XYZ file of C-alpha atoms in Angstrom:
564
model
C -0.160 -0.141 0.062
C 0.958 3.439 -0.714
C -0.980 5.810 1.475
C 1.340 6.239 4.217
C 1.874 9.852 4.540
C 0.245 12.142 2.275
C 2.643 15.064 2.866
C 5.122 16.285 5.253
C 3.170 19.412 5.263
C 0.026 17.314 6.440
C -3.125 17.050 4.566
C -4.049 20.579 3.902
C -2.687 23.365 1.984
C -2.501 26.881 3.539
C -4.061 29.523 1.166
C -1.530 32.266 0.461
C -2.550 35.620 1.857
C -5.097 34.265 4.528
C -4.550 35.073 8.163
C -2.987 32.628 10.440
C -5.587 33.549 12.748
C -8.308 32.403 10.425
C -6.782 29.571 8.751
C -8.373 28.279 5.282
C -7.459 24.850 4.198
C -8.016 22.922 0.982
C -8.447 19.376 1.590
C -6.777 16.556 -0.508
C -9.536 14.659 -2.217
C -8.618 10.840 -2.320
C -11.096 10.722 -5.299
C -9.168 10.307 -8.204
C -11.869 10.804 -10.720
C -12.643 14.243 -9.195
C -15.543 15.924 -11.058
C -15.565 12.978 -13.836
C -18.674 11.567 -11.753
C -21.914 13.339 -10.463
C -21.428 14.811 -7.229
C -23.323 13.374 -4.286
C -25.961 15.129 -2.117
C -24.637 17.994 -0.320
C -23.057 16.382 2.951
C -23.510 18.059 6.384
C -20.184 18.857 7.694
C -18.891 17.297 10.851
C -16.985 19.170 13.342
C -14.993 17.585 16.236
C -16.454 20.001 18.798
C -19.760 18.811 18.027
C -18.894 14.942 19.385
C -17.872 14.178 22.819
C -14.357 13.726 23.429
C -14.736 10.385 24.776
C -16.451 9.239 21.981
C -13.884 10.551 19.569
C -11.081 8.792 21.498
C -13.119 5.595 21.201
C -13.466 6.058 17.341
C -9.645 6.506 17.158
C -8.719 3.625 19.120
C -11.172 1.244 17.373
C -9.867 2.450 14.150
C -6.245 1.690 14.948
C -7.298 -1.558 16.487
C -9.180 -2.779 13.164
C -6.626 -1.302 11.019
C -4.160 -3.601 12.958
C -6.118 -6.670 12.175
C -7.101 -5.831 8.706
C -5.503 -3.095 6.834
C -2.381 -4.664 5.049
C -2.532 -8.372 6.214
C -1.812 -9.588 2.669
C 1.837 -8.116 2.944
C 2.431 -10.841 5.542
C 2.482 -13.285 2.651
C 6.120 -14.235 3.363
C 4.744 -15.751 6.825
C 1.775 -17.385 5.506
C 3.612 -19.155 2.483
C 5.237 -21.685 4.544
C 2.007 -22.646 6.158
C 0.498 -23.056 2.606
C 3.273 -25.291 1.310
C 2.898 -27.324 4.585
C -0.667 -27.629 3.651
C 0.156 -28.845 -0.111
C -1.787 -25.791 -1.470
C -1.233 -25.993 -5.227
C 0.826 -29.523 -4.775
C -0.951 -31.059 -7.669
C 0.807 -28.694 -9.833
C 4.010 -30.313 -9.297
C 5.168 -33.117 -11.508
C 6.302 -35.856 -9.315
C 9.918 -35.846 -10.506
C 10.610 -31.977 -10.548
C 10.591 -31.481 -6.744
C 13.126 -29.211 -4.915
C 15.034 -29.863 -1.803
C 12.353 -28.422 0.139
C 9.712 -30.877 -1.416
C 8.457 -27.991 -3.708
C 8.441 -27.295 -7.447
C 8.478 -23.969 -9.700
C 4.871 -24.649 -10.816
C 3.659 -24.523 -7.039
C 6.060 -21.390 -6.420
C 4.860 -19.696 -9.330
C 1.000 -20.256 -8.480
C 1.347 -19.230 -4.887
C 3.436 -16.045 -5.757
C 0.845 -15.145 -8.417
C -1.785 -15.264 -5.685
C 0.360 -12.667 -3.920
C 1.152 -10.465 -6.858
C -2.671 -10.487 -7.698
C -3.351 -9.342 -4.084
C -0.575 -6.403 -4.330
C -2.042 -5.230 -7.690
C -5.528 -5.091 -6.290
C -4.185 -3.378 -3.182
C -2.849 -0.377 -5.405
C -5.529 -0.384 -7.986
C -8.289 -0.345 -5.537
C -7.237 3.159 -4.375
C -8.989 4.457 -7.315
C -12.445 3.266 -6.137
C -12.005 3.635 -2.464
C -11.252 7.389 -3.098
C -14.632 7.565 -5.103
C -16.478 5.939 -2.404
C -15.146 7.763 0.298
C -15.705 11.262 -1.192
C -19.373 10.283 -2.328
C -20.812 8.145 0.573
C -18.520 8.752 3.326
C -16.434 6.720 5.645
C -19.006 4.377 7.047
C -20.071 3.020 3.777
C -16.543 2.573 2.966
C -15.769 0.590 6.056
C -19.042 -1.565 5.760
C -17.816 -2.509 2.044
C -14.290 -3.222 3.610
C -15.996 -5.483 6.290
C -17.911 -7.428 3.325
C -15.023 -7.860 1.039
C -12.943 -9.215 4.037
C -15.547 -11.547 4.842
C -15.738 -12.705 1.337
C -11.956 -13.137 1.315
C -11.692 -15.140 4.640
C -14.835 -17.479 3.593
C -13.025 -18.217 0.162
C -9.836 -19.147 1.942
C -11.241 -21.066 4.729
C -13.120 -23.188 1.978
C -10.853 -23.280 -0.772
C -9.989 -27.053 -0.559
C -13.719 -27.934 -0.434
C -14.992 -25.956 -3.532
C -14.509 -27.182 -7.035
C -12.330 -24.175 -8.268
C -9.445 -22.240 -7.210
C -10.486 -20.332 -4.010
C -7.119 -19.330 -2.733
C -6.503 -16.503 -5.355
C -10.041 -14.849 -5.035
C -9.816 -15.345 -1.299
C -6.466 -13.394 -1.132
C -7.879 -10.804 -3.709
C -10.590 -10.000 -1.676
C -8.671 -9.695 1.497
C -6.229 -7.359 -0.315
C -9.486 -5.364 -1.485
C -10.852 -4.835 1.726
C -7.783 -3.627 3.475
C -7.860 -0.118 1.461
C -11.492 0.313 2.182
C -10.929 -0.024 6.123
C -7.533 1.780 6.115
C -8.077 4.932 3.754
C -11.580 5.682 5.344
C -9.880 5.876 8.567
C -7.712 8.905 7.701
C -10.475 11.359 8.216
C -10.244 10.754 11.954
C -6.969 12.552 12.046
C -9.608 15.862 12.357
C -11.016 14.303 15.526
C -8.339 16.197 17.538
C -6.629 18.742 15.213
C -3.796 19.530 17.583
C -2.817 15.590 17.576
C -3.669 14.970 13.813
C -0.038 14.005 13.208
C -0.125 11.580 16.120
C -3.349 9.933 14.835
C -1.861 9.352 11.291
C 1.083 8.125 12.783
C -0.867 5.542 14.862
C -2.892 4.313 11.735
C -0.055 4.184 9.739
C 1.881 2.080 12.461
C -1.404 -0.094 12.438
C -1.174 -0.746 8.576
C 2.257 -1.710 8.668
C 2.086 -4.123 11.719
C -0.858 -5.879 10.208
C 1.392 -7.972 8.287
C 2.435 -9.653 11.506
C -0.935 -11.143 11.763
C -0.050 -13.883 9.404
C 3.310 -14.170 11.439
C 1.369 -14.945 14.722
C -0.887 -17.455 12.819
C 2.100 -19.468 11.576
C 3.919 -19.673 15.104
C 0.362 -20.955 16.436
C 0.253 -23.303 13.551
C 3.818 -24.478 14.158
C 3.070 -24.882 18.106
C -0.206 -27.104 17.408
C 1.764 -29.144 15.391
C -0.224 -28.034 12.309
C -3.610 -28.709 13.929
C -4.634 -25.107 13.616
C -5.225 -25.245 9.805
C -5.834 -22.219 7.546
C -9.626 -23.217 7.706
C -9.880 -23.071 11.639
C -7.909 -19.747 11.580
C -9.871 -18.062 8.615
C -13.274 -19.145 10.355
C -11.951 -17.350 13.533
C -10.589 -14.460 11.364
C -14.478 -13.818 10.457
C -14.710 -12.283 13.661
C -12.539 -9.076 12.259
C -14.905 -8.197 9.734
C -17.925 -8.848 12.094
C -16.577 -6.379 14.673
C -15.500 -3.920 12.036
C -19.249 -3.857 10.442
C -20.704 -3.498 14.228
C -18.477 -0.684 14.864
C -19.335 1.155 11.688
C -23.115 0.900 12.291
C -22.802 1.853 15.968
C -19.595 4.300 16.992
C -18.017 5.177 13.562
C -19.177 8.522 12.004
C -21.285 8.465 9.021
C -19.743 11.420 7.535
C -15.914 12.522 7.673
C -14.778 14.841 10.366
C -14.126 17.996 8.547
C -11.346 20.492 9.001
C -11.519 23.930 10.560
C -11.412 25.419 7.049
C -14.053 23.444 5.622
C -16.441 23.964 8.762
C -15.857 27.839 8.631
C -16.424 27.808 4.834
C -19.517 25.947 5.363
C -20.840 27.799 8.501
C -20.248 31.455 6.470
C -22.035 30.480 3.591
C -25.923 31.588 3.872
C -26.808 29.449 0.943
C -26.618 26.533 3.339
C -29.741 27.786 5.207
C -31.725 26.537 2.331
C -32.028 22.633 1.831
C -33.746 20.648 -1.044
C -36.138 19.428 1.645
C -37.597 22.805 2.003
C -39.721 22.299 -1.135
C -41.849 19.956 0.680
C -42.701 22.326 3.350
C -45.853 24.356 2.845
C -46.028 26.095 6.167
C -44.309 29.416 5.636
C -43.820 30.187 9.181
C -42.375 26.808 9.990
C -40.306 27.152 6.919
C -38.869 30.643 8.284
C -38.360 29.162 11.653
C -36.121 26.334 10.270
C -34.006 28.657 8.448
C -33.643 30.921 11.352
C -32.551 27.901 13.312
C -29.727 26.989 10.577
C -28.501 30.470 10.638
C -28.184 30.570 14.329
C -26.389 27.271 14.265
C -23.848 28.568 11.581
C -23.004 31.400 13.781
C -22.679 29.495 16.705
C -20.253 27.240 14.685
C -18.274 30.255 13.491
C -18.004 31.505 17.197
C -16.954 28.453 18.665
C -14.273 27.994 15.834
C -13.208 31.443 16.250
C -12.767 31.182 19.762
C -10.663 27.856 19.183
C -8.425 29.675 16.708
C -7.946 32.757 19.081
C -6.833 30.283 21.875
C -4.470 28.695 19.571
C -3.435 31.634 17.557
C 0.155 31.880 18.737
C 0.651 28.043 18.055
C -1.108 28.691 14.686
C 1.517 31.561 13.692
C 4.410 28.781 14.833
C 3.150 25.917 12.688
C 2.359 28.397 9.671
C 6.082 29.397 10.018
C 7.110 25.791 10.232
C 5.171 24.973 7.039
C 6.736 27.848 4.983
C 10.363 26.576 6.279
C 9.360 23.091 4.841
C 8.115 24.434 1.464
C 11.594 26.326 1.057
C 13.475 23.238 2.046
C 11.821 21.268 -0.518
C 13.135 22.916 -3.344
C 10.223 21.756 -5.648
C 7.376 22.893 -3.762
C 4.814 24.059 -6.218
C 6.369 23.189 -9.404
C 3.329 22.254 -11.278
C 0.594 23.643 -8.832
C -2.426 25.278 -10.798
C -2.081 22.910 -13.855
C -4.534 20.351 -14.775
C -3.951 16.598 -14.410
C -3.616 16.107 -18.039
C -0.853 18.771 -18.290
C 0.928 17.488 -15.225
C 0.914 13.796 -16.451
C 2.522 14.955 -19.778
C 5.638 16.362 -18.031
C 8.978 14.514 -16.981
C 8.065 15.270 -13.169
C 5.369 12.531 -13.690
C 6.714 10.265 -16.159
C 10.073 9.840 -14.199
C 8.463 9.484 -10.906
C 6.166 6.774 -12.490
C 8.842 4.669 -13.868
C 10.786 4.920 -10.657
C 7.549 3.653 -8.694
C 6.909 0.980 -10.861
C 10.330 -0.399 -10.860
C 10.779 -0.080 -7.165
C 7.408 -1.572 -6.571
C 8.025 -4.646 -8.653
C 11.421 -4.914 -6.767
C 9.784 -4.736 -3.524
C 6.898 -7.238 -4.137
C 9.303 -9.495 -5.886
C 11.548 -9.835 -2.795
C 8.585 -10.280 -0.664
C 7.054 -13.076 -2.630
C 10.517 -14.897 -3.123
C 12.759 -14.287 -0.238
C 12.849 -18.149 0.901
C 13.412 -19.458 -2.640
C 16.202 -16.721 -3.361
C 18.077 -17.615 -0.235
C 17.753 -21.041 -0.673
C 19.772 -20.872 -3.763
C 22.319 -17.993 -2.746
C 23.211 -19.699 0.772
C 22.734 -23.314 -0.666
C 20.807 -24.262 2.402
C 17.328 -24.632 2.773
C 17.405 -24.516 6.578
C 19.380 -21.114 6.172
C 16.978 -19.916 3.965
C 14.067 -20.893 6.467
C 15.790 -18.826 9.189
C 16.243 -15.656 7.177
C 12.577 -15.935 5.961
C 11.716 -15.868 9.830
C 13.616 -13.130 10.577
C 12.192 -11.125 7.720
C 8.604 -12.151 9.089
C 9.274 -10.508 12.242
C 11.364 -7.383 11.089
C 8.933 -6.321 8.507
C 5.979 -5.150 10.483
C 8.552 -3.907 13.310
C 10.615 -2.013 10.453
C 7.480 -0.308 9.424
C 6.629 1.119 12.885
C 10.257 1.890 13.931
C 10.559 3.970 10.334
C 7.800 6.372 11.212
C 9.621 9.111 13.310
C 12.760 8.583 10.985
C 10.510 9.222 7.982
C 9.103 12.381 9.315
C 12.558 13.923 10.149
C 13.925 13.078 6.707
C 10.950 14.672 4.856
C 10.643 17.638 6.796
C 14.226 18.607 7.023
C 15.663 17.720 3.658
C 14.974 18.611 0.075
C 13.121 16.426 -2.390
C 15.992 15.766 -4.680
C 18.181 14.598 -1.423
C 15.152 12.272 -0.679
C 14.994 10.772 -3.847
C 18.780 10.499 -4.297
C 18.803 8.716 -0.745
C 16.168 6.431 -2.017
C 18.186 5.419 -5.226
C 21.265 5.072 -2.893
C 19.491 2.920 -0.431
C 17.675 0.790 -3.166
C 21.213 0.329 -5.039
C 22.890 -1.185 -1.700
C 19.791 -3.529 -1.080
C 20.148 -4.835 -4.726
C 24.071 -5.376 -4.124
C 23.463 -6.905 -0.886
C 20.832 -9.228 -2.519
C 23.634 -10.673 -4.709
C 26.273 -11.866 -2.015
C 25.800 -15.365 -0.808
C 26.448 -14.748 2.783
C 24.349 -15.025 5.891
C 25.453 -11.378 7.178
C 24.568 -9.871 3.777
C 21.055 -11.344 3.983
C 20.664 -9.815 7.668
C 21.843 -6.345 6.397
C 19.615 -6.740 3.175
C 16.433 -7.276 5.492
C 17.586 -4.341 7.837
C 17.519 -1.963 4.993
C 14.646 -3.364 3.160
C 12.208 -3.063 5.950
C 13.294 0.635 6.587
C 13.362 1.423 3.102
C 9.873 0.089 2.129
C 7.764 2.580 4.189
C 10.143 5.498 3.557
C 9.911 4.795 -0.224
C 6.106 4.564 -0.250
C 5.849 7.681 1.945
C 8.296 9.690 -0.199
C 6.371 9.108 -3.611
C 3.048 10.300 -1.953
C 4.948 13.243 -0.635
C 6.619 14.145 -3.959
C 3.281 14.078 -5.651
C 1.686 16.666 -2.845
C 4.633 18.796 -3.360
C 5.023 18.762 -7.030
C 1.595 18.233 -8.682
C -0.452 19.945 -5.609
C -3.478 19.111 -3.470
C -6.365 19.615 -6.157
C -5.035 17.104 -8.438
C -3.450 14.761 -5.953
C -6.065 12.191 -5.955
C -6.163 11.873 -10.008
C -2.233 11.966 -10.435
C -1.224 10.064 -7.423
C -3.771 7.610 -7.815
C -2.776 7.011 -11.411
C 0.917 6.582 -10.506
C -0.029 3.896 -8.264
C -2.575 2.346 -10.109
C 0.022 1.915 -13.133
C 2.842 0.546 -10.749
C -0.003 -1.699 -9.181
C -1.158 -3.251 -12.809
C 2.583 -3.447 -14.121
C 3.390 -5.821 -11.032
C 2.072 -8.600 -12.912
C 5.418 -8.469 -14.653
C 6.458 -9.982 -11.304
C 5.121 -13.439 -12.376
C 7.076 -13.330 -15.497
C 10.256 -12.707 -13.433
C 9.401 -15.584 -11.225
C 9.008 -17.682 -14.343
C 12.288 -16.743 -15.832
C 14.096 -17.330 -12.325
C 12.919 -20.718 -12.332
C 12.538 -22.126 -16.123
C 15.507 -19.917 -17.470
C 18.040 -19.602 -14.911
C 17.205 -22.962 -13.049
C 16.522 -20.947 -9.774
C 19.337 -18.655 -9.767
C 17.989 -15.144 -8.698
C 20.926 -13.133 -9.444
C 20.481 -12.577 -13.099
C 16.761 -10.998 -12.686
C 18.253 -9.228 -9.565
C 21.246 -7.873 -11.518
C 18.600 -6.591 -14.260
C 16.284 -5.077 -11.826
C 19.162 -3.358 -9.857
C 20.498 -1.676 -13.016
C 17.203 -0.474 -14.342
C 16.236 0.825 -10.979
C 19.717 2.664 -10.829
C 19.636 4.204 -14.240
C 15.624 5.533 -13.589
C 16.723 6.793 -10.417
C 19.728 8.643 -11.724
C 17.530 10.308 -14.355
C 15.069 11.149 -11.761
C 17.419 12.706 -9.183
C 19.278 14.451 -12.035
C 16.126 16.267 -13.304
C 14.865 16.975 -9.668
C 18.369 18.481 -8.799
C 18.164 20.747 -12.134
C 14.784 21.699 -11.601
C 15.173 22.704 -7.964
C 18.178 24.727 -8.476
C 16.389 26.494 -11.413
C 13.249 27.317 -9.155
C 15.497 28.464 -6.295
C 17.068 30.937 -8.687
C 14.096 32.045 -9.902
C 12.597 32.470 -6.089
C 15.824 34.730 -5.149
C 15.168 36.824 -8.156
C 11.389 37.028 -7.073
C 12.296 38.002 -3.890
C 15.001 40.620 -4.587
C 12.368 42.326 -6.829
C 9.596 42.404 -4.145
C 12.213 43.819 -1.760
C 13.179 46.599 -4.502
C 9.438 47.391 -4.758
C 8.947 47.733 -1.046
C 11.883 50.150 -0.863
C 10.925 52.268 -3.464
C 10.624 55.940 -2.575
C 7.154 57.343 -2.806
C 6.671 60.826 -4.454
C 6.575 62.543 -1.110
C 9.878 60.807 -0.400
C 8.605 58.202 2.066
C 9.713 54.566 1.707
C 6.977 52.281 0.875
C 7.574 49.376 3.428
C 4.121 48.238 3.741
C 4.962 44.942 2.258
């Protein structure tokens, strides 16, 4: 999944020229089709101050818990795969005379890995419909859809051995679809406590990263019970998760998204909101006037409460605004394509290069997750050592995702975008080189860097999209990047087949090709970013110099105009 952190500046753009004491914000839409679909009925905004503090705390806590159990469990595939091999899933694909040292064959490996590839593609492409459903129907509908998809996936997986067709691939596919509906619809909960929105997003992101450990714990239980706790039993028990999500959605979770301060003020100050479509059905003029007066009073009370809140936090707001401006300057590429249409943006090298980079890196990441055991079985010439490396990876993957969160924030907030991309290319190259070395220490180092690199990479791409393309086209452009990268992940199956059939199980040739291609694309991207950021920096200095000259220009009476 790629929606780890929308931007180092948070989810909203401060409108230039507005007062810090009365901030107006533009919300990022996760609807990738934007105005390409009919608009939904006007939604009554929900302010955090209209819901009790205890209820909001419970909502955030519940969301973190169910994201932990559902948001990204399919990425724990490396931990689930040994269980499926032990249960002889797809064993009927193996010719009797073509088994490997661990009693598997490449046909079985390819079908199992294709199951994960399909899920990885579905997770990324699913961002497109999730954004549309969330913007049009709200988080409750999103959460309910997610619970239904998770239920279907768990049932398919549980009864796969008993149905007349392959139930494993559709089962994993539906589990992958359910995750984004549950996870992305939870982002709006960061507005329940605006002063702690960063902490809430970090908790949700950490829950997503840690959810890959669900299959790890299952595998440990499976081994501890001497294989008695079969996948059927596990997935029947797992049905409790979507059931709890469904109950939470209809009882405790908000029907509509919590709104930002800017959205609430904008809505409250608009007198047109006193008039509703349902007014046409009211024939009593006095009753209609009374209703509209009540709505006007409610609007004014909302403005008063928000104004008081902003007044209390005015100094903090000024400080935050200064911090945001500093981050924009440090970025070096902030606003590069802001104001252009999505179609204009996707025709530029800014889009083409980041898309190529995202595609190749996502293929490398998912290919490694799917094949880590077979890769190291060949590199280390030992099935037992490969199992050990796999076990270390299963623990490190969720832990690394959580540990990396504060590091990612520091890097993105305090370094330029070209530097971040250069760091990504450098670390990815080191990971690629380590993946070619037939040593156990190299395997440990590879895993350590990989589990830190993966969340940094996903987060940096979304951060780049917000800074370069802007918030108004974020849903369309970023959604297209992730969608294309997801679809092209089907190449992973071809790479897997080539490894087994062409190179006799040797992962080095494929890894060398991926390393070289990723390095060349990365160098092109970083070089372009560095050139453009220098050019933008020069223009910015020229603009500031001209502005300073204009402010110091003497007036006709001899005074200096320093009003700014």
